[in-house]
Structures are given as C-alpha cells and as structure tokens.
C-alpha cells in the first residue's frame, strides 16, 4: 500500500488538483485498492487532524497579520527600519530585510510578509536605482523570515505534529532568524558597495526616536505575546487570540485606519486563507496517519541507521530530503508529512527535537522560494509583474545565503538551543 501511495500522490498532483485534494485522494485510493479497511476512515482522519487545540492559533495569527497590514503598520515598520539601517551601504535594501524581520514577528507568515513589505519596498528600491531582479529576489527571500522569527504559524504546526513545546520552538527561532537577516543584510551591503549606490544620510537621534514612537504599538505585540507565553499568562493558542484583539484595537482606535467595511473584508480574506491552510493540514494528516499505521517511520529509521548513525551524515541526508520535498510541497504539508518520519530518527542520533524543528522550518522556508510550488515566488510575481523564471533566477544568490545559514544552524545547535535553555 505504501509503495503505491507516493506514485498515486504525484500522479494526482500532476493532474492539477490542489495539494490537499492530492494528499487525501492518494490515501483514499491506496486504501481502497490495496488496504483491508474501509476508505471511509479517510475523512474521519482528516477531521481528527484539524481537531487540535494548537492549530486554533493559525486562523487567529492570520487575522492578526491582516489587521496589522491594513492598519498601516507596514509603513511605520519600514520607516523605523530605514532610520536604523538606511544609512549603511545598500541601506534601502538592508531596511527591506529588517522590515521583513519586524513584520514577520507580527504575522508569522511568509506570503503575508512578502505582500505587506514588498508592495511598498519593491517600487521604492527600483526608484532608487536598484536592479529589478535584485529587488524582487531580496523581497521574496526576506519574506521567509516571517515563519522563522517567533511567533510562527509553521512552528505551531511542527509542535502539534511532533509533540514539541511550541514555547520552546518560538524561543529557538529568534537567533536563527537574526542570523539569516544578518547574512542577507551583509550581502546587500557588499552588492551596493560594488554597484556604487548612493547612501542615505545618518539620521539624528530625534528622527530615530520619532520612528520608534510611530512603530511602538506594532513592535509591542511580539513582546506582549512572547512575554505572556513565557510568563505562563496564556498559551501560544490564546496568545494568537490576544494578537487579534490587539491588532483590532490598534487599527480601529489608535491608527483609525480600519472601519466596518475594511473589517468585513479582512475577516473574509483571513477566513479564506485559514480555510485553505487547514484543508491542507487535514489532507496531510490523513497522509501522515497512513504512513504511521503501516510502520513506515520505523522502517525508514532502521534503513537510515543501517547506513550510518553519524549525526553529521544523518542531518546532511535529511537536509537534502527536506529541500527536495520543499520543491513539491508547501511548508505546512511538508512539515505534517515528513516531521513525524524524520524527527524520531534525528532524536535517536542525538539531535534535540527543538533544534530539529528549526532546521526543518529553514529547509521548508527555502522551499517557499523554489519552483514549482514556492508560494513566495507567486506573490513576488504579482508584485513585480515578472515571470516565474525571472523571479526564481533573482532569488538564487539569496538562496545561497539561506543554505549557508542552514549549514551553520544545522551543525551549531547553540543558535537554536541557547535561548530556550535560558527560559525553560
């Protein structure tokens, strides 16, 4: 049955069906043709996969991100980023990366970060003389910081399917996100120096203070959420609901940019996005369940460990597997399908589950900027009006930076484990 499952899945996927339909239909056909149980169990397992308290955080975080985006927070975060790093070589590009880091700490979503920052910064970069390919490649790649920096929707999914503490995962994602952002900013500085782009003047302390003051309401959200989680005031799922209330308050009361019409539109778009993601989660849950009941994780573990039990070699192999999987699966589906398979093996060779969660997330973040299903590529296409081939080509230098960060984080656990060890 398992031998037939993957060919059926890829065959259905090539027919053009959505990911969630391909996953669930592959399970249904495999059970119907080769299994001994009723295929009616498939919708039951799909419902069970969604019936998870931790997953309730996903629609709340999506709504909070939309409220922040239409509430005018993007402009304020970008102005703050310009004040902080806009004066260095390649300052506008560096500010783009920092803006994505700031907004990602609020949205927890990669495509949302690309939309919120890219729609403003892409025209600004092009107007400042930056190459269009450089600008869109930078934005698409920097958007991957969204699900890495806490709070993160992808880390919530990983925690729910592996039983790993979401709070520890949130803490573990901070330093790797800063490392990736630093590498991207360093590349921007070198690129701008070689091209001879003009530098902005160094801002005064007053200008920096005013930028901080304007963005303070938005920057306060991650501190409230993470502070509440680590102090035990509320759970990660409850923190997502707090984020929605906070975002609504800022948009309607503080900035006054959200009225009844904007609120209805935001609720509609957030509901559609959440439904799409949860449907994918349902299909992937049924897929993972079939793999689990057939003993595939155990068989895979024995086969891998029969080849080598060296953690360095095992992690190199898993990184290759996850990057390739990211070509064909969105990050949510890939996490749900592969994490229960790979994480127990990684733990057997001494890799901390929290550390492995961050490695998993970075691998699938690379998948967000690789065809054929990289969501950030399609969002970047709509922003820049470029073809898929052009946008992917533009991302290649930045993908190299992401892979460098992946290697460092994979083999230097300190980046992922130091902060959780301080808190827990």
JSON list of C-alpha atoms in Angstrom, two decimals, residues 113-274:
[
{"chain": "A", "resi": 113, "resn": "UNK", "atom": "CA", "xyz": [5.30, 39.38, 4.88]},
{"chain": "A", "resi": 114, "resn": "UNK", "atom": "CA", "xyz": [6.13, 39.50, 1.15]},
{"chain": "A", "resi": 115, "resn": "UNK", "atom": "CA", "xyz": [2.82, 41.23, 0.40]},
{"chain": "A", "resi": 116, "resn": "UNK", "atom": "CA", "xyz": [2.98, 43.73, 3.25]},
{"chain": "A", "resi": 117, "resn": "UNK", "atom": "CA", "xyz": [6.60, 44.80, 2.71]},
{"chain": "A", "resi": 118, "resn": "UNK", "atom": "CA", "xyz": [7.03, 44.04, -0.99]},
{"chain": "A", "resi": 119, "resn": "UNK", "atom": "CA", "xyz": [4.19, 46.20, -2.24]},
{"chain": "A", "resi": 120, "resn": "UNK", "atom": "CA", "xyz": [5.88, 49.21, -0.62]},
{"chain": "A", "resi": 121, "resn": "UNK", "atom": "CA", "xyz": [9.57, 48.42, -0.93]},
{"chain": "A", "resi": 122, "resn": "UNK", "atom": "CA", "xyz": [9.77, 46.99, -4.46]},
{"chain": "A", "resi": 123, "resn": "UNK", "atom": "CA", "xyz": [8.76, 50.28, -6.15]},
{"chain": "A", "resi": 124, "resn": "UNK", "atom": "CA", "xyz": [10.98, 52.17, -3.69]},
{"chain": "A", "resi": 125, "resn": "UNK", "atom": "CA", "xyz": [14.03, 50.00, -4.47]},
{"chain": "A", "resi": 126, "resn": "UNK", "atom": "CA", "xyz": [13.50, 50.29, -8.23]},
{"chain": "A", "resi": 127, "resn": "UNK", "atom": "CA", "xyz": [13.02, 54.05, -7.97]},
{"chain": "A", "resi": 128, "resn": "UNK", "atom": "CA", "xyz": [16.28, 54.29, -6.01]},
{"chain": "A", "resi": 129, "resn": "UNK", "atom": "CA", "xyz": [18.12, 52.63, -8.91]},
{"chain": "A", "resi": 130, "resn": "UNK", "atom": "CA", "xyz": [18.33, 49.05, -7.70]},
{"chain": "A", "resi": 131, "resn": "UNK", "atom": "CA", "xyz": [18.12, 46.30, -10.30]},
{"chain": "A", "resi": 132, "resn": "UNK", "atom": "CA", "xyz": [14.59, 44.92, -10.55]},
{"chain": "A", "resi": 133, "resn": "UNK", "atom": "CA", "xyz": [15.82, 41.32, -10.27]},
{"chain": "A", "resi": 134, "resn": "UNK", "atom": "CA", "xyz": [17.86, 42.13, -7.18]},
{"chain": "A", "resi": 135, "resn": "UNK", "atom": "CA", "xyz": [14.92, 43.92, -5.57]},
{"chain": "A", "resi": 136, "resn": "UNK", "atom": "CA", "xyz": [12.32, 41.18, -6.10]},
{"chain": "A", "resi": 137, "resn": "UNK", "atom": "CA", "xyz": [14.77, 38.39, -5.21]},
{"chain": "A", "resi": 138, "resn": "UNK", "atom": "CA", "xyz": [15.60, 40.13, -1.96]},
{"chain": "A", "resi": 139, "resn": "UNK", "atom": "CA", "xyz": [11.95, 40.69, -1.03]},
{"chain": "A", "resi": 140, "resn": "UNK", "atom": "CA", "xyz": [10.87, 37.12, -1.84]},
{"chain": "A", "resi": 141, "resn": "UNK", "atom": "CA", "xyz": [13.75, 35.69, 0.22]},
{"chain": "A", "resi": 142, "resn": "UNK", "atom": "CA", "xyz": [13.49, 38.10, 3.15]},
{"chain": "A", "resi": 143, "resn": "UNK", "atom": "CA", "xyz": [9.82, 37.19, 3.37]},
{"chain": "A", "resi": 144, "resn": "UNK", "atom": "CA", "xyz": [10.88, 33.71, 4.53]},
{"chain": "A", "resi": 145, "resn": "UNK", "atom": "CA", "xyz": [11.87, 35.33, 7.84]},
{"chain": "A", "resi": 146, "resn": "UNK", "atom": "CA", "xyz": [8.15, 35.52, 8.62]},
{"chain": "A", "resi": 147, "resn": "UNK", "atom": "CA", "xyz": [7.68, 31.90, 9.71]},
{"chain": "A", "resi": 148, "resn": "UNK", "atom": "CA", "xyz": [11.15, 31.63, 11.33]},
{"chain": "A", "resi": 149, "resn": "UNK", "atom": "CA", "xyz": [11.05, 34.56, 13.74]},
{"chain": "A", "resi": 150, "resn": "UNK", "atom": "CA", "xyz": [8.55, 33.97, 16.58]},
{"chain": "A", "resi": 151, "resn": "UNK", "atom": "CA", "xyz": [5.59, 33.77, 16.79]},
{"chain": "A", "resi": 152, "resn": "UNK", "atom": "CA", "xyz": [5.38, 31.42, 13.82]},
{"chain": "A", "resi": 153, "resn": "UNK", "atom": "CA", "xyz": [2.47, 29.53, 12.27]},
{"chain": "A", "resi": 154, "resn": "UNK", "atom": "CA", "xyz": [4.81, 26.88, 10.86]},
{"chain": "A", "resi": 155, "resn": "UNK", "atom": "CA", "xyz": [6.38, 26.23, 14.27]},
{"chain": "A", "resi": 156, "resn": "UNK", "atom": "CA", "xyz": [2.90, 25.78, 15.75]},
{"chain": "A", "resi": 157, "resn": "UNK", "atom": "CA", "xyz": [2.19, 23.12, 13.12]},
{"chain": "A", "resi": 158, "resn": "UNK", "atom": "CA", "xyz": [5.52, 21.39, 13.80]},
{"chain": "A", "resi": 159, "resn": "UNK", "atom": "CA", "xyz": [4.90, 21.43, 17.54]},
{"chain": "A", "resi": 160, "resn": "UNK", "atom": "CA", "xyz": [1.39, 19.98, 17.13]},
{"chain": "A", "resi": 161, "resn": "UNK", "atom": "CA", "xyz": [2.51, 17.03, 14.98]},
{"chain": "A", "resi": 162, "resn": "UNK", "atom": "CA", "xyz": [5.67, 16.15, 16.93]},
{"chain": "A", "resi": 163, "resn": "UNK", "atom": "CA", "xyz": [4.59, 16.95, 20.49]},
{"chain": "A", "resi": 164, "resn": "UNK", "atom": "CA", "xyz": [7.38, 19.52, 20.89]},
{"chain": "A", "resi": 165, "resn": "UNK", "atom": "CA", "xyz": [6.81, 22.56, 23.13]},
{"chain": "A", "resi": 166, "resn": "UNK", "atom": "CA", "xyz": [5.61, 25.47, 20.98]},
{"chain": "A", "resi": 167, "resn": "UNK", "atom": "CA", "xyz": [7.01, 27.94, 23.52]},
{"chain": "A", "resi": 168, "resn": "UNK", "atom": "CA", "xyz": [10.49, 26.41, 23.24]},
{"chain": "A", "resi": 169, "resn": "UNK", "atom": "CA", "xyz": [10.20, 26.41, 19.45]},
{"chain": "A", "resi": 170, "resn": "UNK", "atom": "CA", "xyz": [9.31, 30.12, 19.47]},
{"chain": "A", "resi": 171, "resn": "UNK", "atom": "CA", "xyz": [12.38, 30.87, 21.59]},
{"chain": "A", "resi": 172, "resn": "UNK", "atom": "CA", "xyz": [14.56, 28.68, 19.35]},
{"chain": "A", "resi": 173, "resn": "UNK", "atom": "CA", "xyz": [13.58, 30.55, 16.17]},
{"chain": "A", "resi": 174, "resn": "UNK", "atom": "CA", "xyz": [14.79, 34.00, 17.22]},
{"chain": "A", "resi": 175, "resn": "UNK", "atom": "CA", "xyz": [18.59, 33.71, 16.85]},
{"chain": "A", "resi": 176, "resn": "UNK", "atom": "CA", "xyz": [18.42, 31.74, 13.55]},
{"chain": "A", "resi": 177, "resn": "UNK", "atom": "CA", "xyz": [16.13, 34.45, 12.14]},
{"chain": "A", "resi": 178, "resn": "UNK", "atom": "CA", "xyz": [18.60, 37.14, 13.20]},
{"chain": "A", "resi": 179, "resn": "UNK", "atom": "CA", "xyz": [21.47, 35.15, 11.64]},
{"chain": "A", "resi": 180, "resn": "UNK", "atom": "CA", "xyz": [19.65, 34.84, 8.30]},
{"chain": "A", "resi": 181, "resn": "UNK", "atom": "CA", "xyz": [18.70, 38.52, 8.35]},
{"chain": "A", "resi": 182, "resn": "UNK", "atom": "CA", "xyz": [22.33, 39.45, 9.09]},
{"chain": "A", "resi": 183, "resn": "UNK", "atom": "CA", "xyz": [23.61, 37.37, 6.16]},
{"chain": "A", "resi": 184, "resn": "UNK", "atom": "CA", "xyz": [21.07, 38.97, 3.80]},
{"chain": "A", "resi": 185, "resn": "UNK", "atom": "CA", "xyz": [21.93, 42.47, 5.02]},
{"chain": "A", "resi": 186, "resn": "UNK", "atom": "CA", "xyz": [25.65, 41.72, 4.64]},
{"chain": "A", "resi": 187, "resn": "UNK", "atom": "CA", "xyz": [25.05, 40.61, 1.05]},
{"chain": "A", "resi": 188, "resn": "UNK", "atom": "CA", "xyz": [23.07, 43.80, 0.37]},
{"chain": "A", "resi": 189, "resn": "UNK", "atom": "CA", "xyz": [25.90, 45.96, 1.73]},
{"chain": "A", "resi": 190, "resn": "UNK", "atom": "CA", "xyz": [28.53, 44.23, -0.42]},
{"chain": "A", "resi": 191, "resn": "UNK", "atom": "CA", "xyz": [26.28, 44.36, -3.51]},
{"chain": "A", "resi": 192, "resn": "UNK", "atom": "CA", "xyz": [25.52, 48.06, -3.05]},
{"chain": "A", "resi": 193, "resn": "UNK", "atom": "CA", "xyz": [29.19, 48.91, -2.44]},
{"chain": "A", "resi": 194, "resn": "UNK", "atom": "CA", "xyz": [30.23, 47.15, -5.66]},
{"chain": "A", "resi": 195, "resn": "UNK", "atom": "CA", "xyz": [27.47, 48.88, -7.63]},
{"chain": "A", "resi": 196, "resn": "UNK", "atom": "CA", "xyz": [28.20, 52.28, -6.10]},
{"chain": "A", "resi": 197, "resn": "UNK", "atom": "CA", "xyz": [24.67, 53.06, -4.91]},
{"chain": "A", "resi": 198, "resn": "UNK", "atom": "CA", "xyz": [24.23, 56.33, -3.02]},
{"chain": "A", "resi": 199, "resn": "UNK", "atom": "CA", "xyz": [23.94, 56.19, 0.77]},
{"chain": "A", "resi": 200, "resn": "UNK", "atom": "CA", "xyz": [21.31, 57.99, 2.82]},
{"chain": "A", "resi": 201, "resn": "UNK", "atom": "CA", "xyz": [22.46, 60.49, 5.45]},
{"chain": "A", "resi": 202, "resn": "UNK", "atom": "CA", "xyz": [22.81, 59.28, 9.04]},
{"chain": "A", "resi": 203, "resn": "UNK", "atom": "CA", "xyz": [19.57, 60.14, 10.89]},
{"chain": "A", "resi": 204, "resn": "UNK", "atom": "CA", "xyz": [19.55, 62.19, 14.06]},
{"chain": "A", "resi": 205, "resn": "UNK", "atom": "CA", "xyz": [18.61, 60.69, 17.41]},
{"chain": "A", "resi": 206, "resn": "UNK", "atom": "CA", "xyz": [15.37, 62.64, 17.20]},
{"chain": "A", "resi": 207, "resn": "UNK", "atom": "CA", "xyz": [14.45, 61.06, 13.88]},
{"chain": "A", "resi": 208, "resn": "UNK", "atom": "CA", "xyz": [15.19, 57.58, 15.23]},
{"chain": "A", "resi": 209, "resn": "UNK", "atom": "CA", "xyz": [13.11, 58.29, 18.35]},
{"chain": "A", "resi": 210, "resn": "UNK", "atom": "CA", "xyz": [10.16, 59.50, 16.26]},
{"chain": "A", "resi": 211, "resn": "UNK", "atom": "CA", "xyz": [10.36, 56.37, 14.08]},
{"chain": "A", "resi": 212, "resn": "UNK", "atom": "CA", "xyz": [10.37, 54.19, 17.19]},
{"chain": "A", "resi": 213, "resn": "UNK", "atom": "CA", "xyz": [7.44, 56.10, 18.63]},
{"chain": "A", "resi": 214, "resn": "UNK", "atom": "CA", "xyz": [5.39, 55.72, 15.43]},
{"chain": "A", "resi": 215, "resn": "UNK", "atom": "CA", "xyz": [6.03, 51.96, 15.28]},
{"chain": "A", "resi": 216, "resn": "UNK", "atom": "CA", "xyz": [5.86, 51.32, 19.02]},
{"chain": "A", "resi": 217, "resn": "UNK", "atom": "CA", "xyz": [2.32, 49.93, 19.00]},
{"chain": "A", "resi": 218, "resn": "UNK", "atom": "CA", "xyz": [3.20, 47.33, 16.41]},
{"chain": "A", "resi": 219, "resn": "UNK", "atom": "CA", "xyz": [6.54, 46.41, 17.96]},
{"chain": "A", "resi": 220, "resn": "UNK", "atom": "CA", "xyz": [4.81, 45.93, 21.29]},
{"chain": "A", "resi": 221, "resn": "UNK", "atom": "CA", "xyz": [2.82, 42.96, 20.02]},
{"chain": "A", "resi": 222, "resn": "UNK", "atom": "CA", "xyz": [5.66, 40.38, 19.92]},
{"chain": "A", "resi": 223, "resn": "UNK", "atom": "CA", "xyz": [6.75, 41.41, 23.40]},
{"chain": "A", "resi": 224, "resn": "UNK", "atom": "CA", "xyz": [3.21, 41.04, 24.75]},
{"chain": "A", "resi": 225, "resn": "UNK", "atom": "CA", "xyz": [2.72, 37.66, 23.07]},
{"chain": "A", "resi": 226, "resn": "UNK", "atom": "CA", "xyz": [6.07, 36.11, 23.94]},
{"chain": "A", "resi": 227, "resn": "UNK", "atom": "CA", "xyz": [6.09, 37.66, 27.40]},
{"chain": "A", "resi": 228, "resn": "UNK", "atom": "CA", "xyz": [2.64, 36.24, 28.07]},
{"chain": "A", "resi": 229, "resn": "UNK", "atom": "CA", "xyz": [3.64, 32.77, 26.84]},
{"chain": "A", "resi": 230, "resn": "UNK", "atom": "CA", "xyz": [6.91, 32.55, 28.79]},
{"chain": "A", "resi": 231, "resn": "UNK", "atom": "CA", "xyz": [5.40, 34.00, 31.96]},
{"chain": "A", "resi": 232, "resn": "UNK", "atom": "CA", "xyz": [2.56, 31.49, 31.83]},
{"chain": "A", "resi": 233, "resn": "UNK", "atom": "CA", "xyz": [-0.20, 34.09, 31.50]},
{"chain": "A", "resi": 234, "resn": "UNK", "atom": "CA", "xyz": [-1.56, 32.42, 28.35]},
{"chain": "A", "resi": 235, "resn": "UNK", "atom": "CA", "xyz": [-0.80, 29.56, 25.98]},
{"chain": "A", "resi": 236, "resn": "UNK", "atom": "CA", "xyz": [0.50, 30.05, 22.40]},
{"chain": "A", "resi": 237, "resn": "UNK", "atom": "CA", "xyz": [-3.03, 29.46, 21.10]},
{"chain": "A", "resi": 238, "resn": "UNK", "atom": "CA", "xyz": [-4.50, 32.01, 23.50]},
{"chain": "A", "resi": 239, "resn": "UNK", "atom": "CA", "xyz": [-1.74, 34.43, 22.53]},
{"chain": "A", "resi": 240, "resn": "UNK", "atom": "CA", "xyz": [-2.99, 34.31, 18.94]},
{"chain": "A", "resi": 241, "resn": "UNK", "atom": "CA", "xyz": [-6.43, 35.46, 20.10]},
{"chain": "A", "resi": 242, "resn": "UNK", "atom": "CA", "xyz": [-4.77, 38.25, 22.10]},
{"chain": "A", "resi": 243, "resn": "UNK", "atom": "CA", "xyz": [-2.94, 39.28, 18.90]},
{"chain": "A", "resi": 244, "resn": "UNK", "atom": "CA", "xyz": [-6.27, 39.65, 17.09]},
{"chain": "A", "resi": 245, "resn": "UNK", "atom": "CA", "xyz": [-7.77, 41.84, 19.82]},
{"chain": "A", "resi": 246, "resn": "UNK", "atom": "CA", "xyz": [-4.57, 43.91, 19.94]},
{"chain": "A", "resi": 247, "resn": "UNK", "atom": "CA", "xyz": [-4.48, 44.30, 16.15]},
{"chain": "A", "resi": 248, "resn": "UNK", "atom": "CA", "xyz": [-8.13, 45.32, 16.05]},
{"chain": "A", "resi": 249, "resn": "UNK", "atom": "CA", "xyz": [-7.57, 47.88, 18.82]},
{"chain": "A", "resi": 250, "resn": "UNK", "atom": "CA", "xyz": [-4.59, 49.41, 17.02]},
{"chain": "A", "resi": 251, "resn": "UNK", "atom": "CA", "xyz": [-6.36, 49.57, 13.65]},
{"chain": "A", "resi": 252, "resn": "UNK", "atom": "CA", "xyz": [-9.70, 50.90, 14.88]},
{"chain": "A", "resi": 253, "resn": "UNK", "atom": "CA", "xyz": [-8.77, 53.01, 17.91]},
{"chain": "A", "resi": 254, "resn": "UNK", "atom": "CA", "xyz": [-5.10, 54.03, 17.72]},
{"chain": "A", "resi": 255, "resn": "UNK", "atom": "CA", "xyz": [-4.42, 54.45, 13.98]},
{"chain": "A", "resi": 256, "resn": "UNK", "atom": "CA", "xyz": [-8.11, 54.63, 12.97]},
{"chain": "A", "resi": 257, "resn": "UNK", "atom": "CA", "xyz": [-7.45, 53.08, 9.57]},
{"chain": "A", "resi": 258, "resn": "UNK", "atom": "CA", "xyz": [-9.88, 50.16, 9.95]},
{"chain": "A", "resi": 259, "resn": "UNK", "atom": "CA", "xyz": [-13.59, 50.80, 9.61]},
{"chain": "A", "resi": 260, "resn": "UNK", "atom": "CA", "xyz": [-16.54, 48.38, 9.36]},
{"chain": "A", "resi": 261, "resn": "UNK", "atom": "CA", "xyz": [-16.02, 47.87, 5.61]},
{"chain": "A", "resi": 262, "resn": "UNK", "atom": "CA", "xyz": [-12.29, 47.12, 5.99]},
{"chain": "A", "resi": 263, "resn": "UNK", "atom": "CA", "xyz": [-13.00, 44.81, 8.92]},
{"chain": "A", "resi": 264, "resn": "UNK", "atom": "CA", "xyz": [-15.50, 42.73, 6.93]},
{"chain": "A", "resi": 265, "resn": "UNK", "atom": "CA", "xyz": [-13.07, 42.44, 4.01]},
{"chain": "A", "resi": 266, "resn": "UNK", "atom": "CA", "xyz": [-10.28, 41.41, 6.38]},
{"chain": "A", "resi": 267, "resn": "UNK", "atom": "CA", "xyz": [-12.43, 38.77, 8.05]},
{"chain": "A", "resi": 268, "resn": "UNK", "atom": "CA", "xyz": [-13.37, 37.37, 4.64]},
{"chain": "A", "resi": 269, "resn": "UNK", "atom": "CA", "xyz": [-9.80, 37.18, 3.29]},
{"chain": "A", "resi": 270, "resn": "UNK", "atom": "CA", "xyz": [-8.43, 35.78, 6.57]},
{"chain": "A", "resi": 271, "resn": "UNK", "atom": "CA", "xyz": [-11.18, 33.16, 6.65]},
{"chain": "A", "resi": 272, "resn": "UNK", "atom": "CA", "xyz": [-10.36, 32.01, 3.11]},
{"chain": "A", "resi": 273, "resn": "UNK", "atom": "CA", "xyz": [-6.62, 31.84, 3.85]},
{"chain": "A", "resi": 274, "resn": "UNK", "atom": "CA", "xyz": [-7.23, 29.95, 7.09]}
]
